[in-house]
Amino acid sequence: QTSNAENLPPQTLRLLCREVSLLSADPPDGIKVFPNDEDVTDVQVAIEGPEGTPYAGGLFRMKLVLGKDFPAAPPKGFFLTKIFHPNVGPSGEICVNVLKRDWRAELGLRHVLLTIKCLLIQPNPESALNEEAARLL
């Protein structure tokens, strides 16, 4: 796994470093961000399972991977913790519109993380990657 950091323009890297350190210092509720000092394009995250959902009490590790086209292209999201969810594929990939057609560069990583946390509360059957989990909705 090579770092994408060297493929990003210095200005993008600076913005990214600032955003990741802000997120780790002041994370959204129920979300912890662990900056990767070796590779800023690999953002490690832990999301607490929201109360009142089947995920309550769990801690779900995930990562955002930022490609060389970031922020023009959205980051890719993956759950590292095994999770049974309609919008999470067998290898942990997360299907959510903000990581696809609804992405805009100005949204930022905080918005992405909040959207993924909301997905744990309210799955989206329209973009199901796990048919079995989707049938249970």
CSV table of N, CA and C in Angstrom, one decimal:
chain,number,residue,atom,x,y,z
A,1,GLN,N,0.9,-1.2,0.0
A,1,GLN,CA,0.0,0.0,0.0
A,1,GLN,C,0.9,1.2,0.0
A,2,THR,N,0.9,1.9,-1.1
A,2,THR,CA,1.7,3.2,-1.2
A,2,THR,C,0.9,4.4,-0.8
A,3,SER,N,1.5,5.4,-0.3
A,3,SER,CA,0.8,6.6,0.1
A,3,SER,C,0.4,7.4,-1.1
A,4,ASN,N,-0.8,8.0,-1.0
A,4,ASN,CA,-1.2,8.9,-2.0
A,4,ASN,C,-0.7,10.3,-1.7
A,5,ALA,N,-0.1,10.5,-0.5
A,5,ALA,CA,0.3,11.9,-0.1
A,5,ALA,C,1.2,12.5,-1.1
A,6,GLU,N,2.1,11.7,-1.7
A,6,GLU,CA,3.1,12.3,-2.6
A,6,GLU,C,2.5,12.7,-4.0
A,7,ASN,N,1.3,12.2,-4.2
A,7,ASN,CA,0.6,12.6,-5.5
A,7,ASN,C,-0.3,13.8,-5.4
A,8,LEU,N,-0.5,14.3,-4.1
A,8,LEU,CA,-1.4,15.5,-3.9
A,8,LEU,C,-0.5,16.8,-4.0
A,9,PRO,N,-1.2,17.8,-4.5
A,9,PRO,CA,-0.5,19.1,-4.5
A,9,PRO,C,-0.2,19.6,-3.1
A,10,PRO,N,0.9,20.3,-2.8
A,10,PRO,CA,1.2,20.8,-1.5
A,10,PRO,C,0.0,21.6,-0.8
A,11,GLN,N,-0.7,22.4,-1.6
A,11,GLN,CA,-1.8,23.1,-1.0
A,11,GLN,C,-2.9,22.2,-0.5
A,12,THR,N,-3.2,21.1,-1.3
A,12,THR,CA,-4.2,20.1,-0.8
A,12,THR,C,-3.7,19.4,0.4
A,13,LEU,N,-2.4,19.1,0.4
A,13,LEU,CA,-1.9,18.4,1.6
A,13,LEU,C,-2.0,19.2,2.9
A,14,ARG,N,-1.7,20.5,2.7
A,14,ARG,CA,-1.8,21.5,3.9
A,14,ARG,C,-3.2,21.5,4.4
A,15,LEU,N,-4.2,21.7,3.5
A,15,LEU,CA,-5.6,21.7,3.9
A,15,LEU,C,-6.0,20.4,4.6
A,16,LEU,N,-5.6,19.3,4.0
A,16,LEU,CA,-5.9,18.0,4.5
A,16,LEU,C,-5.3,17.8,5.9
A,17,CYS,N,-4.0,18.2,6.1
A,17,CYS,CA,-3.4,18.1,7.4
A,17,CYS,C,-4.2,18.9,8.4
A,18,ARG,N,-4.6,20.1,8.0
A,18,ARG,CA,-5.3,21.0,8.9
A,18,ARG,C,-6.7,20.4,9.3
A,19,GLU,N,-7.4,19.9,8.3
A,19,GLU,CA,-8.7,19.3,8.5
A,19,GLU,C,-8.6,18.1,9.4
A,20,VAL,N,-7.6,17.2,9.2
A,20,VAL,CA,-7.5,16.0,10.0
A,20,VAL,C,-7.1,16.4,11.4
A,21,SER,N,-6.2,17.3,11.6
A,21,SER,CA,-5.9,17.7,13.0
A,21,SER,C,-7.0,18.4,13.7
A,22,LEU,N,-7.8,19.2,13.0
A,22,LEU,CA,-9.0,19.8,13.6
A,22,LEU,C,-10.0,18.6,14.0
A,23,LEU,N,-10.2,17.7,13.1
A,23,LEU,CA,-11.1,16.6,13.4
A,23,LEU,C,-10.7,15.7,14.6
A,24,SER,N,-9.4,15.5,14.7
A,24,SER,CA,-8.9,14.7,15.9
A,24,SER,C,-9.0,15.5,17.2
A,25,ALA,N,-8.8,16.8,17.1
A,25,ALA,CA,-8.9,17.7,18.3
A,25,ALA,C,-10.4,17.9,18.7
A,26,ASP,N,-11.2,18.1,17.7
A,26,ASP,CA,-12.6,18.4,18.0
A,26,ASP,C,-13.5,17.5,17.1
A,27,PRO,N,-13.6,16.2,17.4
A,27,PRO,CA,-14.3,15.3,16.5
A,27,PRO,C,-15.9,15.4,16.7
A,28,PRO,N,-16.6,15.0,15.7
A,28,PRO,CA,-18.1,15.0,15.8
A,28,PRO,C,-18.4,14.0,17.0
A,29,ASP,N,-19.6,14.2,17.6
A,29,ASP,CA,-20.0,13.4,18.7
A,29,ASP,C,-20.0,11.9,18.3
A,30,GLY,N,-19.4,11.1,19.2
A,30,GLY,CA,-19.4,9.6,19.0
A,30,GLY,C,-18.4,9.2,17.9
A,31,ILE,N,-17.5,10.0,17.5
A,31,ILE,CA,-16.6,9.7,16.4
A,31,ILE,C,-15.2,10.1,16.9
A,32,LYS,N,-14.2,9.2,16.8
A,32,LYS,CA,-12.8,9.5,17.1
A,32,LYS,C,-12.0,9.4,15.8
A,33,VAL,N,-11.1,10.4,15.6
A,33,VAL,CA,-10.3,10.4,14.4
A,33,VAL,C,-8.8,10.2,14.8
A,34,PHE,N,-8.1,9.3,14.2
A,34,PHE,CA,-6.7,9.0,14.5
A,34,PHE,C,-5.9,9.3,13.3
A,35,PRO,N,-5.2,10.5,13.3
A,35,PRO,CA,-4.4,10.9,12.2
A,35,PRO,C,-3.2,9.9,12.0
A,36,ASN,N,-2.9,9.6,10.7
A,36,ASN,CA,-1.8,8.8,10.4
A,36,ASN,C,-0.7,9.7,10.0
A,37,ASP,N,0.3,9.8,10.9
A,37,ASP,CA,1.4,10.7,10.6
A,37,ASP,C,2.3,10.3,9.4
A,38,GLU,N,2.3,9.0,9.1
A,38,GLU,CA,3.0,8.5,8.0
A,38,GLU,C,2.3,8.8,6.7
A,39,ASP,N,1.0,8.8,6.7
A,39,ASP,CA,0.2,9.0,5.4
A,39,ASP,C,-1.1,9.7,5.8
A,40,VAL,N,-1.1,11.0,5.5
A,40,VAL,CA,-2.3,11.8,5.8
A,40,VAL,C,-3.5,11.4,5.0
A,41,THR,N,-3.3,10.7,3.9
A,41,THR,CA,-4.4,10.3,3.0
A,41,THR,C,-5.1,9.1,3.5
A,42,ASP,N,-4.6,8.5,4.6
A,42,ASP,CA,-5.2,7.3,5.2
A,42,ASP,C,-5.7,7.7,6.6
A,43,VAL,N,-7.0,8.0,6.6
A,43,VAL,CA,-7.6,8.6,7.9
A,43,VAL,C,-8.3,7.5,8.6
A,44,GLN,N,-7.8,7.1,9.8
A,44,GLN,CA,-8.4,6.0,10.6
A,44,GLN,C,-9.4,6.6,11.6
A,45,VAL,N,-10.6,6.0,11.7
A,45,VAL,CA,-11.7,6.5,12.5
A,45,VAL,C,-12.3,5.4,13.3
A,46,ALA,N,-12.9,5.8,14.5
A,46,ALA,CA,-13.7,4.8,15.3
A,46,ALA,C,-15.1,5.5,15.5
A,47,ILE,N,-16.1,4.8,15.1
A,47,ILE,CA,-17.5,5.4,15.3
A,47,ILE,C,-18.2,4.5,16.4
A,48,GLU,N,-18.7,5.2,17.4
A,48,GLU,CA,-19.5,4.5,18.4
A,48,GLU,C,-20.9,4.1,17.8
A,49,GLY,N,-21.3,2.9,18.0
A,49,GLY,CA,-22.7,2.5,17.5
A,49,GLY,C,-23.7,3.4,18.2
A,50,PRO,N,-24.5,4.1,17.4
A,50,PRO,CA,-25.5,5.0,17.9
A,50,PRO,C,-26.6,4.3,18.8
A,51,GLU,N,-26.9,5.0,19.9
A,51,GLU,CA,-28.0,4.4,20.8
A,51,GLU,C,-29.3,4.2,20.0
A,52,GLY,N,-30.0,3.1,20.4
A,52,GLY,CA,-31.3,2.9,19.8
A,52,GLY,C,-31.2,2.2,18.4
A,53,THR,N,-30.0,1.7,18.1
A,53,THR,CA,-29.8,1.0,16.8
A,53,THR,C,-29.2,-0.4,17.2
A,54,PRO,N,-29.2,-1.3,16.2
A,54,PRO,CA,-28.6,-2.6,16.5
A,54,PRO,C,-27.1,-2.5,16.7
A,55,TYR,N,-26.5,-1.3,16.4
A,55,TYR,CA,-25.0,-1.1,16.6
A,55,TYR,C,-24.7,-0.5,17.9
A,56,ALA,N,-25.7,-0.2,18.8
A,56,ALA,CA,-25.4,0.5,20.1
A,56,ALA,C,-24.5,-0.4,20.9
A,57,GLY,N,-23.5,0.3,21.5
A,57,GLY,CA,-22.6,-0.4,22.4
A,57,GLY,C,-21.4,-0.9,21.6
A,58,GLY,N,-21.4,-0.9,20.3
A,58,GLY,CA,-20.3,-1.3,19.5
A,58,GLY,C,-19.4,-0.2,19.2
A,59,LEU,N,-18.1,-0.5,18.8
A,59,LEU,CA,-17.2,0.5,18.4
A,59,LEU,C,-16.7,0.0,17.0
A,60,PHE,N,-17.0,0.8,16.0
A,60,PHE,CA,-16.7,0.4,14.6
A,60,PHE,C,-15.6,1.2,14.0
A,61,ARG,N,-14.5,0.4,13.7
A,61,ARG,CA,-13.3,1.1,13.1
A,61,ARG,C,-13.5,1.2,11.6
A,62,MET,N,-13.2,2.3,11.1
A,62,MET,CA,-13.3,2.5,9.6
A,62,MET,C,-12.1,3.4,9.2
A,63,LYS,N,-12.0,3.5,7.9
A,63,LYS,CA,-11.0,4.4,7.3
A,63,LYS,C,-11.5,5.1,6.1
A,64,LEU,N,-11.0,6.3,5.9
A,64,LEU,CA,-11.2,7.0,4.7
A,64,LEU,C,-9.9,7.0,3.9
A,65,VAL,N,-10.0,6.6,2.6
A,65,VAL,CA,-8.8,6.6,1.8
A,65,VAL,C,-9.0,7.7,0.8
A,66,LEU,N,-8.0,8.7,0.7
A,66,LEU,CA,-8.1,9.8,-0.2
A,66,LEU,C,-7.2,9.5,-1.4
A,67,GLY,N,-7.8,9.5,-2.6
A,67,GLY,CA,-7.0,9.2,-3.8
A,67,GLY,C,-6.3,10.5,-4.3
A,68,LYS,N,-5.5,10.3,-5.3
A,68,LYS,CA,-4.7,11.4,-5.8
A,68,LYS,C,-5.6,12.6,-6.4
A,69,ASP,N,-6.9,12.3,-6.7
A,69,ASP,CA,-7.7,13.3,-7.2
A,69,ASP,C,-8.5,14.1,-6.1
A,70,PHE,N,-8.3,13.7,-4.9
A,70,PHE,CA,-9.0,14.4,-3.8
A,70,PHE,C,-8.5,15.8,-3.7
A,71,PRO,N,-9.3,16.8,-3.5
A,71,PRO,CA,-10.7,16.8,-3.1
A,71,PRO,C,-11.7,16.8,-4.3
A,72,ALA,N,-11.2,16.8,-5.6
A,72,ALA,CA,-12.1,16.8,-6.7
A,72,ALA,C,-12.9,15.5,-6.7
A,73,ALA,N,-12.3,14.4,-6.3
A,73,ALA,CA,-13.0,13.1,-6.2
A,73,ALA,C,-13.2,12.8,-4.8
A,74,PRO,N,-14.3,12.1,-4.4
A,74,PRO,CA,-14.6,11.8,-3.0
A,74,PRO,C,-13.6,10.8,-2.4
A,75,PRO,N,-13.5,10.8,-1.1
A,75,PRO,CA,-12.7,9.7,-0.5
A,75,PRO,C,-13.5,8.4,-0.6
A,76,LYS,N,-12.8,7.3,-0.4
A,76,LYS,CA,-13.4,6.0,-0.3
A,76,LYS,C,-13.5,5.6,1.2
A,77,GLY,N,-14.7,5.1,1.6
A,77,GLY,CA,-14.8,4.7,3.0
A,77,GLY,C,-14.9,3.2,3.1
A,78,PHE,N,-14.2,2.7,4.1
A,78,PHE,CA,-14.2,1.2,4.4
A,78,PHE,C,-14.4,1.0,5.9
A,79,PHE,N,-15.3,0.1,6.3
A,79,PHE,CA,-15.3,-0.4,7.7
A,79,PHE,C,-14.3,-1.4,7.8
A,80,LEU,N,-13.4,-1.3,8.9
A,80,LEU,CA,-12.4,-2.3,9.2
A,80,LEU,C,-13.0,-3.3,10.1
A,81,THR,N,-14.0,-2.9,11.0
A,81,THR,CA,-14.7,-3.8,11.8
A,81,THR,C,-15.8,-4.5,11.0
A,82,LYS,N,-15.9,-5.8,11.1
A,82,LYS,CA,-17.0,-6.5,10.4
A,82,LYS,C,-18.3,-5.9,10.9
A,83,ILE,N,-19.2,-5.6,9.9
A,83,ILE,CA,-20.5,-5.0,10.3
A,83,ILE,C,-21.5,-5.5,9.3
A,84,PHE,N,-22.7,-5.9,9.8
A,84,PHE,CA,-23.8,-6.4,9.0
A,84,PHE,C,-24.7,-5.2,8.7
A,85,HIS,N,-24.6,-4.6,7.5
A,85,HIS,CA,-25.3,-3.4,7.2
A,85,HIS,C,-25.6,-3.4,5.7
A,86,PRO,N,-26.8,-2.9,5.4
A,86,PRO,CA,-27.2,-2.9,4.0
A,86,PRO,C,-26.3,-2.1,3.1
A,87,ASN,N,-25.6,-1.1,3.6
A,87,ASN,CA,-24.8,-0.2,2.7
A,87,ASN,C,-23.3,-0.5,2.9
A,88,VAL,N,-23.0,-1.7,3.4
A,88,VAL,CA,-21.6,-2.0,3.6
A,88,VAL,C,-21.4,-3.4,2.9
A,89,GLY,N,-20.4,-3.4,1.9
A,89,GLY,CA,-20.1,-4.6,1.2
A,89,GLY,C,-19.3,-5.6,1.9
A,90,PRO,N,-19.1,-6.8,1.4
A,90,PRO,CA,-18.4,-7.9,2.1
A,90,PRO,C,-17.0,-7.5,2.5
A,91,SER,N,-16.3,-6.6,1.7
A,91,SER,CA,-14.9,-6.3,2.1
A,91,SER,C,-14.9,-4.9,2.9
A,92,GLY,N,-16.1,-4.5,3.4
A,92,GLY,CA,-16.1,-3.3,4.2
A,92,GLY,C,-16.4,-2.0,3.5
A,93,GLU,N,-16.5,-2.1,2.1
A,93,GLU,CA,-16.7,-0.8,1.4
A,93,GLU,C,-18.0,-0.2,1.7
A,94,ILE,N,-18.1,1.1,1.8
A,94,ILE,CA,-19.3,1.8,2.2
A,94,ILE,C,-19.9,2.5,1.0
A,95,CYS,N,-21.2,2.2,0.8
A,95,CYS,CA,-21.9,2.8,-0.3
A,95,CYS,C,-22.8,3.9,0.3
A,96,VAL,N,-22.5,5.2,0.0
A,96,VAL,CA,-23.3,6.3,0.5
A,96,VAL,C,-23.1,7.4,-0.5
A,97,ASN,N,-24.2,8.1,-0.8
A,97,ASN,CA,-24.2,9.0,-1.9
A,97,ASN,C,-23.1,10.1,-1.8
A,98,VAL,N,-22.8,10.5,-0.5
A,98,VAL,CA,-21.9,11.6,-0.4
A,98,VAL,C,-20.5,11.1,-0.8
A,99,LEU,N,-20.2,9.8,-0.9
A,99,LEU,CA,-19.0,9.3,-1.4
A,99,LEU,C,-19.1,9.0,-2.9
A,100,LYS,N,-20.2,9.3,-3.5
A,100,LYS,CA,-20.4,9.0,-4.9
A,100,LYS,C,-20.9,10.3,-5.6
A,101,ARG,N,-22.2,10.3,-6.0
A,101,ARG,CA,-22.7,11.4,-6.9
A,101,ARG,C,-22.9,12.7,-6.1
A,102,ASP,N,-23.2,12.6,-4.8
A,102,ASP,CA,-23.4,13.9,-4.1
A,102,ASP,C,-22.2,14.6,-3.6
A,103,TRP,N,-21.0,14.0,-3.9
A,103,TRP,CA,-19.8,14.6,-3.4
A,103,TRP,C,-19.5,16.0,-4.0
A,104,ARG,N,-19.1,16.9,-3.1
A,104,ARG,CA,-18.6,18.2,-3.5
A,104,ARG,C,-17.3,18.5,-2.7
A,105,ALA,N,-16.3,19.0,-3.3
A,105,ALA,CA,-15.0,19.2,-2.6
A,105,ALA,C,-15.2,20.0,-1.3
A,106,GLU,N,-16.1,21.0,-1.3
A,106,GLU,CA,-16.3,21.8,-0.1
A,106,GLU,C,-16.9,21.1,1.1
A,107,LEU,N,-17.5,19.9,0.9
A,107,LEU,CA,-18.2,19.2,2.0
A,107,LEU,C,-17.2,18.9,3.1
A,108,GLY,N,-16.0,18.4,2.8
A,108,GLY,CA,-15.1,18.1,3.8
A,108,GLY,C,-15.3,16.7,4.5
A,109,LEU,N,-14.3,16.3,5.3
A,109,LEU,CA,-14.3,15.0,5.9
A,109,LEU,C,-15.3,14.9,7.0
A,110,ARG,N,-15.5,16.0,7.8
A,110,ARG,CA,-16.4,16.0,8.9
A,110,ARG,C,-17.8,15.6,8.4
A,111,HIS,N,-18.2,16.2,7.3
A,111,HIS,CA,-19.5,15.9,6.7
A,111,HIS,C,-19.6,14.4,6.3
A,112,VAL,N,-18.5,13.9,5.7
A,112,VAL,CA,-18.5,12.5,5.3
A,112,VAL,C,-18.7,11.6,6.5
A,113,LEU,N,-17.9,11.9,7.6
A,113,LEU,CA,-18.0,11.0,8.8
A,113,LEU,C,-19.4,11.1,9.5
A,114,LEU,N,-20.0,12.3,9.5
A,114,LEU,CA,-21.4,12.4,10.1
A,114,LEU,C,-22.4,11.6,9.2
A,115,THR,N,-22.2,11.7,7.9
A,115,THR,CA,-23.1,11.0,7.0
A,115,THR,C,-23.0,9.4,7.2
A,116,ILE,N,-21.8,9.0,7.4
A,116,ILE,CA,-21.6,7.5,7.6
A,116,ILE,C,-22.2,7.1,9.0
A,117,LYS,N,-22.0,8.0,10.0
A,117,LYS,CA,-22.6,7.7,11.3
A,117,LYS,C,-24.2,7.7,11.1
A,118,CYS,N,-24.7,8.6,10.4
A,118,CYS,CA,-26.2,8.6,10.2
A,118,CYS,C,-26.6,7.4,9.4
A,119,LEU,N,-25.8,6.8,8.6
A,119,LEU,CA,-26.1,5.6,7.9
A,119,LEU,C,-26.3,4.4,8.9
A,120,LEU,N,-25.6,4.5,10.0
A,120,LEU,CA,-25.8,3.4,11.0
A,120,LEU,C,-27.2,3.6,11.7
A,121,ILE,N,-27.7,4.8,11.7
A,121,ILE,CA,-29.0,5.1,12.3
A,121,ILE,C,-30.1,4.8,11.3
A,122,GLN,N,-29.9,5.3,10.1
A,122,GLN,CA,-30.9,5.2,9.0
A,122,GLN,C,-30.2,4.6,7.7
A,123,PRO,N,-30.2,3.3,7.6
A,123,PRO,CA,-29.7,2.7,6.3
A,123,PRO,C,-30.4,3.2,5.1
A,124,ASN,N,-29.7,3.1,4.0
A,124,ASN,CA,-30.4,3.6,2.7
A,124,ASN,C,-30.6,2.3,1.8
A,125,PRO,N,-31.8,1.8,1.8
A,125,PRO,CA,-32.1,0.6,1.0
A,125,PRO,C,-31.8,0.8,-0.5
A,126,GLU,N,-31.9,2.0,-1.0
A,126,GLU,CA,-31.7,2.2,-2.5
A,126,GLU,C,-30.2,1.9,-2.9
A,127,SER,N,-29.3,2.1,-2.0
A,127,SER,CA,-27.9,1.8,-2.4
A,127,SER,C,-27.3,0.7,-1.6
A,128,ALA,N,-28.1,-0.4,-1.6
A,128,ALA,CA,-27.7,-1.6,-0.8
A,128,ALA,C,-26.5,-2.3,-1.5
A,129,LEU,N,-25.5,-2.7,-0.7
A,129,LEU,CA,-24.4,-3.5,-1.2
A,129,LEU,C,-24.6,-4.9,-0.6
A,130,ASN,N,-25.3,-5.0,0.5
A,130,ASN,CA,-25.6,-6.3,1.2
A,130,ASN,C,-27.1,-6.6,1.1
A,131,GLU,N,-27.4,-7.4,0.1
A,131,GLU,CA,-28.8,-7.7,-0.1
A,131,GLU,C,-29.5,-8.3,1.1
A,132,GLU,N,-28.8,-9.2,1.7
A,132,GLU,CA,-29.4,-9.9,2.9
A,132,GLU,C,-29.8,-8.9,4.0
A,133,ALA,N,-28.9,-8.0,4.3
A,133,ALA,CA,-29.2,-7.0,5.3
A,133,ALA,C,-30.3,-6.1,4.8
A,134,ALA,N,-30.3,-5.7,3.6
A,134,ALA,CA,-31.3,-4.8,3.0
A,134,ALA,C,-32.7,-5.4,3.2
A,135,ARG,N,-32.8,-6.8,3.0
A,135,ARG,CA,-34.1,-7.4,3.1
A,135,ARG,C,-34.7,-7.3,4.5
A,136,LEU,N,-33.8,-7.1,5.5
A,136,LEU,CA,-34.3,-7.1,6.9
A,136,LEU,C,-34.8,-5.7,7.2
A,137,LEU,N,-34.7,-4.7,6.3
A,137,LEU,CA,-35.1,-3.3,6.6
A,137,LEU,C,-36.6,-3.3,6.7
